[in-house]
């Protein structure tokens, strides 16, 4: 039995918006896993003791380091550190829009195919590696949103994806919305400018 697939050409040909006005730069990798005839996305659940976003679902990634020659190198280095993904295993598909976070980061998301194998988490940062099916992420019953008033950015929209007992939201939810809108027929009911908060 096969499940839904991502249409990757719109991601591969997409020209992302970049942000250069934040204090810090970061990058994440949205890994696509082909499992049982269906596309899945790999997430990490952040360790509960971390100072920023403890316990939240995220894509592998983190802040840029001086030795990173490019922001893509940041994403690949962080994915290697957090889940043991080798650089050579990531087949890059494309890049999505940069987003701003409330912690003053400009985050650059990359999308890549990765092997369906057992990954090894970096225990001090990652509580769990979670692979969620595209079918669950696209199920309308698993999606909700709410409007919130932010003291700096004004009214914002928060997206929530509830799949297999996990909730993807926040910055990762915003990245996921763009990925799904480009590569599937998913449409968020409330449009939001990703770069504005």
CSV table of N, CA and C in Angstrom, one decimal, residues 17-183:
chain,number,residue,atom,x,y,z
A,17,UNK,N,12.9,33.7,0.0
A,17,UNK,CA,13.1,35.0,0.5
A,17,UNK,C,14.1,34.9,1.7
A,18,UNK,N,15.2,35.7,1.6
A,18,UNK,CA,16.2,35.6,2.7
A,18,UNK,C,16.1,36.8,3.6
A,19,UNK,N,16.5,36.6,4.9
A,19,UNK,CA,16.4,37.6,5.9
A,19,UNK,C,17.8,37.9,6.4
A,20,UNK,N,18.1,39.2,6.5
A,20,UNK,CA,19.5,39.6,6.9
A,20,UNK,C,19.5,40.6,8.0
A,21,UNK,N,18.4,40.8,8.7
A,21,UNK,CA,18.3,41.8,9.8
A,21,UNK,C,18.2,41.3,11.2
A,22,UNK,N,18.5,40.0,11.4
A,22,UNK,CA,18.4,39.4,12.7
A,22,UNK,C,19.8,39.3,13.3
A,23,UNK,N,19.8,39.2,14.6
A,23,UNK,CA,21.1,39.2,15.3
A,23,UNK,C,21.9,37.9,15.1
A,24,UNK,N,21.1,36.8,14.9
A,24,UNK,CA,21.7,35.5,14.8
A,24,UNK,C,21.2,34.8,13.5
A,25,UNK,N,22.1,33.9,12.9
A,25,UNK,CA,21.7,33.1,11.8
A,25,UNK,C,21.6,31.6,12.2
A,26,UNK,N,20.7,30.9,11.7
A,26,UNK,CA,20.5,29.4,11.9
A,26,UNK,C,20.0,28.8,10.7
A,27,UNK,N,20.1,27.4,10.7
A,27,UNK,CA,19.5,26.7,9.6
A,27,UNK,C,19.0,25.4,10.1
A,28,UNK,N,18.0,24.9,9.4
A,28,UNK,CA,17.4,23.5,9.7
A,28,UNK,C,17.3,22.7,8.4
A,29,UNK,N,17.3,21.4,8.6
A,29,UNK,CA,17.1,20.5,7.5
A,29,UNK,C,15.8,19.8,7.7
A,30,UNK,N,14.9,19.9,6.7
A,30,UNK,CA,13.6,19.1,6.8
A,30,UNK,C,13.9,17.8,6.0
A,31,UNK,N,14.1,16.7,6.7
A,31,UNK,CA,14.5,15.5,6.0
A,31,UNK,C,13.2,14.7,5.6
A,32,UNK,N,13.2,14.3,4.3
A,32,UNK,CA,12.1,13.5,3.8
A,32,UNK,C,12.6,12.0,3.8
A,33,UNK,N,11.8,11.1,4.4
A,33,UNK,CA,12.1,9.7,4.4
A,33,UNK,C,11.1,8.9,3.7
A,34,UNK,N,11.5,8.1,2.8
A,34,UNK,CA,10.6,7.2,2.0
A,34,UNK,C,10.4,5.9,2.8
A,35,UNK,N,9.2,5.7,3.4
A,35,UNK,CA,9.0,4.5,4.3
A,35,UNK,C,7.7,3.9,3.9
A,36,UNK,N,7.7,2.6,3.6
A,36,UNK,CA,6.5,1.9,3.3
A,36,UNK,C,5.7,2.5,2.1
A,37,UNK,N,6.4,3.0,1.1
A,37,UNK,CA,5.7,3.6,0.0
A,37,UNK,C,5.0,4.9,0.2
A,38,UNK,N,5.4,5.6,1.3
A,38,UNK,CA,4.8,6.9,1.6
A,38,UNK,C,6.0,7.8,2.1
A,39,UNK,N,5.9,9.1,1.7
A,39,UNK,CA,6.8,10.1,2.3
A,39,UNK,C,6.5,10.4,3.7
A,40,UNK,N,7.5,10.5,4.5
A,40,UNK,CA,7.5,10.9,5.9
A,40,UNK,C,8.4,12.0,6.1
A,41,UNK,N,8.3,12.8,7.2
A,41,UNK,CA,9.2,13.8,7.6
A,41,UNK,C,9.8,13.5,8.9
A,42,UNK,N,11.1,13.7,9.0
A,42,UNK,CA,11.8,13.4,10.3
A,42,UNK,C,11.9,14.7,11.1
A,43,UNK,N,11.6,14.5,12.4
A,43,UNK,CA,11.6,15.6,13.4
A,43,UNK,C,12.5,15.2,14.5
A,44,UNK,N,12.9,16.1,15.3
A,44,UNK,CA,13.5,15.8,16.6
A,44,UNK,C,12.6,16.5,17.7
A,45,UNK,N,12.5,15.8,18.8
A,45,UNK,CA,11.9,16.4,20.0
A,45,UNK,C,13.0,16.9,20.9
A,46,UNK,N,13.0,18.2,21.1
A,46,UNK,CA,14.2,18.8,21.8
A,46,UNK,C,14.2,18.4,23.3
A,47,UNK,N,15.4,18.3,23.8
A,47,UNK,CA,15.5,17.8,25.2
A,47,UNK,C,14.8,18.8,26.1
A,48,UNK,N,14.2,18.3,27.2
A,48,UNK,CA,13.4,19.1,28.1
A,48,UNK,C,14.2,20.1,28.9
A,49,UNK,N,15.5,19.9,29.0
A,49,UNK,CA,16.4,20.8,29.8
A,49,UNK,C,16.9,22.0,29.0
A,50,UNK,N,16.7,22.0,27.7
A,50,UNK,CA,17.3,23.1,26.9
A,50,UNK,C,16.6,24.4,27.3
A,51,UNK,N,17.4,25.5,27.2
A,51,UNK,CA,16.9,26.8,27.5
A,51,UNK,C,15.9,27.4,26.6
A,52,UNK,N,16.1,27.1,25.3
A,52,UNK,CA,15.2,27.6,24.2
A,52,UNK,C,14.3,26.5,23.7
A,53,UNK,N,13.0,26.6,23.7
A,53,UNK,CA,12.1,25.7,23.1
A,53,UNK,C,12.2,24.3,23.6
A,54,UNK,N,12.3,24.1,25.0
A,54,UNK,CA,12.5,22.7,25.5
A,54,UNK,C,11.3,21.8,25.2
A,55,UNK,N,11.5,20.6,24.8
A,55,UNK,CA,10.5,19.6,24.6
A,55,UNK,C,9.7,19.8,23.3
A,56,UNK,N,10.0,20.9,22.5
A,56,UNK,CA,9.3,21.1,21.3
A,56,UNK,C,9.8,20.3,20.1
A,57,UNK,N,8.9,20.0,19.2
A,57,UNK,CA,9.2,19.3,17.9
A,57,UNK,C,10.0,20.3,17.0
A,58,UNK,N,11.0,19.8,16.4
A,58,UNK,CA,11.8,20.7,15.5
A,58,UNK,C,12.4,19.9,14.4
A,59,UNK,N,12.9,20.5,13.3
A,59,UNK,CA,13.7,19.8,12.4
A,59,UNK,C,15.1,19.9,12.9
A,60,UNK,N,16.0,19.0,12.5
A,60,UNK,CA,17.4,19.1,12.9
A,60,UNK,C,18.0,20.4,12.5
A,61,UNK,N,18.7,21.0,13.3
A,61,UNK,CA,19.3,22.3,12.9
A,61,UNK,C,19.8,23.1,14.1
A,62,UNK,N,20.3,24.3,13.9
A,62,UNK,CA,20.8,25.1,14.9
A,62,UNK,C,21.5,26.3,14.4
A,63,UNK,N,22.2,27.0,15.3
A,63,UNK,CA,22.9,28.2,15.0
A,63,UNK,C,24.1,28.1,14.2
A,64,UNK,N,24.4,29.1,13.4
A,64,UNK,CA,25.6,29.1,12.5
A,64,UNK,C,26.9,29.2,13.4
A,65,UNK,N,27.9,28.6,13.0
A,65,UNK,CA,29.2,28.7,13.7
A,65,UNK,C,30.2,29.3,12.8
A,66,UNK,N,31.3,29.9,13.3
A,66,UNK,CA,32.2,30.6,12.5
A,66,UNK,C,32.9,29.7,11.4
A,67,UNK,N,33.0,28.4,11.7
A,67,UNK,CA,33.6,27.5,10.7
A,67,UNK,C,32.7,27.1,9.6
A,68,UNK,N,31.4,27.4,9.7
A,68,UNK,CA,30.5,27.1,8.6
A,68,UNK,C,30.7,28.0,7.4
A,69,UNK,N,31.1,27.5,6.3
A,69,UNK,CA,31.3,28.4,5.1
A,69,UNK,C,30.0,28.9,4.5
A,70,UNK,N,29.0,28.1,4.6
A,70,UNK,CA,27.7,28.5,4.1
A,70,UNK,C,26.6,28.1,5.1
A,71,UNK,N,25.4,28.7,4.9
A,71,UNK,CA,24.3,28.4,5.8
A,71,UNK,C,23.8,26.9,5.6
A,72,UNK,N,24.0,26.4,4.4
A,72,UNK,CA,23.7,25.0,4.1
A,72,UNK,C,24.6,24.1,4.9
A,73,UNK,N,25.9,24.5,5.0
A,73,UNK,CA,26.8,23.7,5.8
A,73,UNK,C,26.4,23.7,7.3
A,74,UNK,N,25.8,24.8,7.8
A,74,UNK,CA,25.2,24.9,9.1
A,74,UNK,C,24.2,23.8,9.3
A,75,UNK,N,23.2,23.7,8.4
A,75,UNK,CA,22.1,22.7,8.5
A,75,UNK,C,22.7,21.3,8.5
A,76,UNK,N,23.6,21.0,7.6
A,76,UNK,CA,24.2,19.7,7.5
A,76,UNK,C,25.0,19.3,8.7
A,77,UNK,N,25.8,20.3,9.2
A,77,UNK,CA,26.6,20.0,10.4
A,77,UNK,C,25.7,19.7,11.6
A,78,UNK,N,24.7,20.5,11.8
A,78,UNK,CA,23.8,20.3,12.9
A,78,UNK,C,23.0,19.0,12.8
A,79,UNK,N,22.6,18.6,11.6
A,79,UNK,CA,21.9,17.4,11.4
A,79,UNK,C,22.9,16.2,11.7
A,80,UNK,N,24.1,16.4,11.4
A,80,UNK,CA,25.1,15.3,11.7
A,80,UNK,C,25.3,15.2,13.2
A,81,UNK,N,25.3,16.4,13.9
A,81,UNK,CA,25.5,16.4,15.4
A,81,UNK,C,24.3,15.9,16.1
A,82,UNK,N,23.1,16.2,15.6
A,82,UNK,CA,21.9,15.9,16.4
A,82,UNK,C,21.4,14.5,16.1
A,83,UNK,N,21.5,14.0,14.8
A,83,UNK,CA,20.9,12.7,14.5
A,83,UNK,C,21.9,11.7,13.9
A,84,UNK,N,23.1,12.2,13.6
A,84,UNK,CA,24.1,11.3,13.0
A,84,UNK,C,23.9,11.2,11.5
A,85,UNK,N,23.3,12.1,10.8
A,85,UNK,CA,23.1,12.1,9.4
A,85,UNK,C,24.5,12.5,8.8
A,86,UNK,N,25.0,11.7,7.9
A,86,UNK,CA,26.2,12.0,7.2
A,86,UNK,C,25.9,13.0,6.0
A,87,UNK,N,26.8,13.9,5.8
A,87,UNK,CA,26.6,14.9,4.7
A,87,UNK,C,26.2,14.2,3.4
A,88,UNK,N,26.9,13.1,3.1
A,88,UNK,CA,26.7,12.4,1.8
A,88,UNK,C,25.4,11.8,1.7
A,89,UNK,N,24.7,11.6,2.8
A,89,UNK,CA,23.4,10.9,2.8
A,89,UNK,C,22.3,11.9,2.4
A,90,UNK,N,22.5,13.2,2.6
A,90,UNK,CA,21.4,14.1,2.3
A,90,UNK,C,21.4,14.5,0.8
A,91,UNK,N,20.3,14.2,0.2
A,91,UNK,CA,20.1,14.6,-1.2
A,91,UNK,C,19.3,15.9,-1.2
A,92,UNK,N,19.9,17.0,-1.4
A,92,UNK,CA,19.3,18.3,-1.3
A,92,UNK,C,18.2,18.5,-2.4
A,93,UNK,N,17.0,18.9,-1.9
A,93,UNK,CA,15.9,19.2,-2.9
A,93,UNK,C,15.8,20.7,-3.1
A,94,UNK,N,15.9,21.5,-2.1
A,94,UNK,CA,15.7,22.9,-2.2
A,94,UNK,C,15.7,23.7,-0.9
A,95,UNK,N,15.4,24.9,-1.0
A,95,UNK,CA,15.5,25.8,0.1
A,95,UNK,C,14.1,26.6,0.2
A,96,UNK,N,13.7,26.8,1.5
A,96,UNK,CA,12.4,27.5,1.7
A,96,UNK,C,12.7,28.9,2.2
A,97,UNK,N,11.7,29.7,2.4
A,97,UNK,CA,11.9,31.1,2.9
A,97,UNK,C,12.5,31.1,4.3
A,98,UNK,N,13.4,32.0,4.5
A,98,UNK,CA,13.9,32.3,5.8
A,98,UNK,C,12.7,32.7,6.7
A,99,UNK,N,12.8,32.4,8.0
A,99,UNK,CA,11.8,32.9,8.9
A,99,UNK,C,12.5,33.5,10.1
A,100,UNK,N,11.8,34.5,10.7
A,100,UNK,CA,12.3,35.1,12.0
A,100,UNK,C,11.7,34.3,13.1
A,101,UNK,N,12.5,34.2,14.2
A,101,UNK,CA,12.0,33.6,15.4
A,101,UNK,C,11.9,34.6,16.5
A,102,UNK,N,11.2,34.3,17.6
A,102,UNK,CA,11.1,35.3,18.7
A,102,UNK,C,12.4,35.4,19.4
A,103,UNK,N,13.3,34.5,19.2
A,103,UNK,CA,14.6,34.5,19.8
A,103,UNK,C,15.7,35.2,18.9
A,104,UNK,N,15.2,36.0,18.0
A,104,UNK,CA,16.1,36.9,17.1
A,104,UNK,C,17.0,36.1,16.2
A,105,UNK,N,16.5,35.0,15.7
A,105,UNK,CA,17.2,34.2,14.7
A,105,UNK,C,16.6,34.4,13.4
A,106,UNK,N,17.4,34.4,12.3
A,106,UNK,CA,16.9,34.2,11.0
A,106,UNK,C,17.2,32.8,10.6
A,107,UNK,N,16.2,32.0,10.4
A,107,UNK,CA,16.4,30.5,10.2
A,107,UNK,C,16.1,30.2,8.7
A,108,UNK,N,17.1,29.5,8.1
A,108,UNK,CA,17.1,29.1,6.7
A,108,UNK,C,16.7,27.7,6.7
A,109,UNK,N,15.6,27.3,6.1
A,109,UNK,CA,15.2,25.9,6.0
A,109,UNK,C,15.6,25.3,4.7
A,110,UNK,N,16.2,24.1,4.7
A,110,UNK,CA,16.5,23.3,3.6
A,110,UNK,C,15.7,22.0,3.6
A,111,UNK,N,15.4,21.5,2.4
A,111,UNK,CA,14.6,20.2,2.3
A,111,UNK,C,15.5,19.2,1.6
A,112,UNK,N,15.6,18.0,2.1
A,112,UNK,CA,16.5,17.0,1.6
A,112,UNK,C,15.9,15.6,1.7
A,113,UNK,N,16.1,14.7,0.8
A,113,UNK,CA,15.8,13.3,1.0
A,113,UNK,C,16.9,12.7,1.8
A,114,UNK,N,16.6,11.8,2.8
A,114,UNK,CA,17.6,11.1,3.6
A,114,UNK,C,17.2,9.6,3.6
A,115,UNK,N,18.1,8.7,3.9
A,115,UNK,CA,17.8,7.3,3.9
A,115,UNK,C,16.8,7.0,5.1
A,116,UNK,N,16.0,5.9,4.9
A,116,UNK,CA,15.2,5.4,6.0
A,116,UNK,C,16.1,4.4,6.8
A,117,UNK,N,16.7,4.9,7.8
A,117,UNK,CA,17.5,4.1,8.6
A,117,UNK,C,17.4,4.5,10.1
A,118,UNK,N,18.0,3.8,11.0
A,118,UNK,CA,17.9,4.2,12.4
A,118,UNK,C,19.0,5.3,12.6
A,119,UNK,N,18.6,6.4,13.1
A,119,UNK,CA,19.5,7.5,13.4
A,119,UNK,C,19.8,7.5,14.9
A,120,UNK,N,20.9,8.1,15.2
A,120,UNK,CA,21.4,8.1,16.6
A,120,UNK,C,21.3,9.6,17.1
A,121,UNK,N,20.5,9.8,18.1
A,121,UNK,CA,20.3,11.1,18.7
A,121,UNK,C,21.5,11.6,19.5
A,122,UNK,N,21.7,12.9,19.5
A,122,UNK,CA,22.7,13.5,20.4
A,122,UNK,C,21.9,13.7,21.7
A,123,UNK,N,22.2,12.9,22.7
A,123,UNK,CA,21.4,12.9,23.9
A,123,UNK,C,21.2,14.2,24.7
A,124,UNK,N,22.3,15.0,24.6
A,124,UNK,CA,22.2,16.3,25.4
A,124,UNK,C,21.2,17.3,24.8
A,125,UNK,N,20.9,17.1,23.5
A,125,UNK,CA,20.1,18.1,22.8
A,125,UNK,C,18.7,17.5,22.3
A,126,UNK,N,18.7,16.2,22.0
A,126,UNK,CA,17.6,15.6,21.4
A,126,UNK,C,17.0,14.5,22.3
A,127,UNK,N,15.7,14.7,22.7
A,127,UNK,CA,15.1,13.7,23.5
A,127,UNK,C,14.6,12.5,22.7
A,128,UNK,N,14.3,12.7,21.4
A,128,UNK,CA,13.7,11.7,20.6
A,128,UNK,C,13.7,12.1,19.1
A,129,UNK,N,14.0,11.1,18.3
A,129,UNK,CA,13.8,11.3,16.8
A,129,UNK,C,12.5,10.7,16.4
A,130,UNK,N,11.7,11.5,15.7
A,130,UNK,CA,10.3,11.1,15.4
A,130,UNK,C,10.1,11.2,13.9
A,131,UNK,N,9.6,10.2,13.3
A,131,UNK,CA,9.3,10.2,11.8
A,131,UNK,C,7.8,10.1,11.7
A,132,UNK,N,7.2,11.2,11.1
A,132,UNK,CA,5.8,11.3,11.0
A,132,UNK,C,5.4,11.2,9.5
A,133,UNK,N,4.3,10.4,9.3
A,133,UNK,CA,3.8,10.2,7.9
A,133,UNK,C,3.2,11.4,7.3
A,134,UNK,N,3.4,11.6,6.0
A,134,UNK,CA,2.8,12.7,5.3
A,134,UNK,C,1.3,12.7,5.4
A,135,UNK,N,0.7,11.4,5.4
A,135,UNK,CA,-0.7,11.3,5.4
A,135,UNK,C,-1.3,11.9,6.7
A,136,UNK,N,-0.6,11.7,7.8
A,136,UNK,CA,-1.0,12.3,9.1
A,136,UNK,C,-0.9,13.8,9.1
A,137,UNK,N,0.2,14.3,8.5
A,137,UNK,CA,0.4,15.8,8.5
A,137,UNK,C,-0.7,16.5,7.6
A,138,UNK,N,-1.2,15.7,6.6
A,138,UNK,CA,-2.1,16.3,5.7
A,138,UNK,C,-3.6,16.1,6.1
A,139,UNK,N,-3.8,15.3,7.1
A,139,UNK,CA,-5.2,15.0,7.6
A,139,UNK,C,-5.8,16.3,8.2
A,140,UNK,N,-6.8,16.8,7.6
A,140,UNK,CA,-7.4,18.0,8.2
A,140,UNK,C,-7.8,17.9,9.7
A,141,UNK,N,-8.2,16.7,10.1
A,141,UNK,CA,-8.5,16.5,11.5
A,141,UNK,C,-7.3,16.7,12.4
A,142,UNK,N,-6.1,16.6,11.9
A,142,UNK,CA,-4.9,16.8,12.7
A,142,UNK,C,-4.4,18.2,12.8
A,143,UNK,N,-5.0,19.1,12.0
A,143,UNK,CA,-4.5,20.5,11.9
A,143,UNK,C,-5.5,21.5,12.6
A,144,UNK,N,-4.9,22.4,13.2
A,144,UNK,CA,-5.6,23.6,13.8
A,144,UNK,C,-4.7,24.8,13.8
A,145,UNK,N,-5.3,25.9,13.9
A,145,UNK,CA,-4.5,27.2,14.0
A,145,UNK,C,-5.2,28.1,15.0
A,146,UNK,N,-4.5,29.1,15.5
A,146,UNK,CA,-5.1,30.1,16.3
A,146,UNK,C,-4.3,31.4,16.0
A,147,UNK,N,-5.1,32.5,16.2
A,147,UNK,CA,-4.5,33.8,16.1
A,147,UNK,C,-4.0,34.2,17.5
A,148,UNK,N,-2.8,34.9,17.6
A,148,UNK,CA,-2.3,35.4,18.8
A,148,UNK,C,-1.8,36.8,18.6
A,149,UNK,N,-1.9,37.6,19.7
A,149,UNK,CA,-1.4,38.9,19.6
A,149,UNK,C,0.0,38.9,20.2
A,150,UNK,N,1.0,39.3,19.4
A,150,UNK,CA,2.4,39.4,19.8
A,150,UNK,C,2.8,40.8,20.1
A,151,UNK,N,3.5,41.1,21.2
A,151,UNK,CA,3.8,42.4,21.6
A,151,UNK,C,4.6,43.2,20.6
A,152,UNK,N,5.4,42.5,19.8
A,152,UNK,CA,6.3,43.2,18.8
A,152,UNK,C,5.7,43.0,17.4
A,153,UNK,N,5.2,41.8,17.0
A,153,UNK,CA,4.9,41.5,15.6
A,153,UNK,C,3.4,41.7,15.4
A,154,UNK,N,2.6,42.1,16.4
A,154,UNK,CA,1.2,42.2,16.2
A,154,UNK,C,0.4,40.9,16.1
A,155,UNK,N,-0.6,40.8,15.3
A,155,UNK,CA,-1.4,39.6,15.3
A,155,UNK,C,-0.6,38.6,14.4
A,156,UNK,N,-0.5,37.4,15.0
A,156,UNK,CA,0.2,36.3,14.3
A,156,UNK,C,-0.7,35.1,14.3
A,157,UNK,N,-0.4,34.1,13.4
A,157,UNK,CA,-1.1,32.9,13.3
A,157,UNK,C,-0.2,31.7,13.7
A,158,UNK,N,-0.7,30.9,14.6
A,158,UNK,CA,0.1,29.7,15.1
A,158,UNK,C,-0.5,28.5,14.5
A,159,UNK,N,0.3,27.7,13.8
A,159,UNK,CA,-0.2,26.4,13.2
A,159,UNK,C,0.1,25.3,14.1
A,160,UNK,N,-0.8,24.3,14.2
A,160,UNK,CA,-0.6,23.1,15.0
A,160,UNK,C,-0.9,21.9,14.2
A,161,UNK,N,0.0,20.9,14.2
A,161,UNK,CA,-0.2,19.6,13.5
A,161,UNK,C,-0.1,18.6,14.6
A,162,UNK,N,-1.1,17.9,14.9
A,162,UNK,CA,-1.2,16.8,15.9
A,162,UNK,C,-1.2,15.5,15.3
A,163,UNK,N,0.0,14.8,15.3
A,163,UNK,CA,0.1,13.5,14.6
A,163,UNK,C,0.8,12.5,15.6
A,164,UNK,N,0.1,11.3,15.7
A,164,UNK,CA,0.7,10.2,16.5
A,164,UNK,C,1.1,10.6,17.9
A,165,UNK,N,0.4,11.5,18.5
A,165,UNK,CA,0.7,11.9,19.9
A,165,UNK,C,1.7,13.0,20.0
A,166,UNK,N,2.2,13.6,18.9
A,166,UNK,CA,3.1,14.7,18.8
A,166,UNK,C,2.5,15.9,18.2
A,167,UNK,N,2.9,17.1,18.7
A,167,UNK,CA,2.4,18.3,18.1
A,167,UNK,C,3.6,19.1,17.5
A,168,UNK,N,3.4,19.5,16.3
A,168,UNK,CA,4.4,20.3,15.6
A,168,UNK,C,3.8,21.7,15.5
A,169,UNK,N,4.5,22.7,16.0
A,169,UNK,CA,3.9,24.1,16.0
A,169,UNK,C,5.1,25.1,16.0
A,170,UNK,N,4.8,26.3,16.2
A,170,UNK,CA,5.8,27.4,16.3
A,170,UNK,C,6.5,27.6,15.0
A,171,UNK,N,7.8,27.9,15.1
A,171,UNK,CA,8.6,28.1,13.9
A,171,UNK,C,8.6,26.9,13.0
A,172,UNK,N,8.7,25.7,13.6
A,172,UNK,CA,8.7,24.4,12.8
A,172,UNK,C,7.4,24.3,12.1
A,173,UNK,N,6.3,24.7,12.7
A,173,UNK,CA,5.0,24.6,12.1
A,173,UNK,C,4.9,25.6,10.9
A,174,UNK,N,5.5,26.8,11.0
A,174,UNK,CA,5.5,27.7,9.9
A,174,UNK,C,6.3,27.1,8.7
A,175,UNK,N,7.4,26.5,9.0
A,175,UNK,CA,8.2,25.9,7.9
A,175,UNK,C,7.5,24.8,7.3
A,176,UNK,N,6.8,24.0,8.1
A,176,UNK,CA,6.1,22.8,7.6
A,176,UNK,C,4.9,23.3,6.7
A,177,UNK,N,4.2,24.4,7.1
A,177,UNK,CA,3.1,24.9,6.3
A,177,UNK,C,3.6,25.2,4.9
A,178,UNK,N,4.8,26.0,4.8
A,178,UNK,CA,5.3,26.3,3.4
A,178,UNK,C,5.7,25.1,2.7
A,179,UNK,N,6.3,24.1,3.3
A,179,UNK,CA,6.7,22.9,2.6
A,179,UNK,C,5.5,22.2,2.0
A,180,UNK,N,4.5,22.0,2.9
A,180,UNK,CA,3.3,21.4,2.4
A,180,UNK,C,2.5,22.1,1.3
A,181,UNK,N,2.5,23.5,1.5
A,181,UNK,CA,1.8,24.3,0.4
A,181,UNK,C,2.5,24.2,-0.9
A,182,UNK,N,3.8,24.1,-0.9
A,182,UNK,CA,4.6,24.0,-2.2
A,182,UNK,C,4.5,22.6,-2.8
A,183,UNK,N,4.5,21.6,-1.9
A,183,UNK,CA,4.7,20.2,-2.4
A,183,UNK,C,3.4,19.3,-2.4
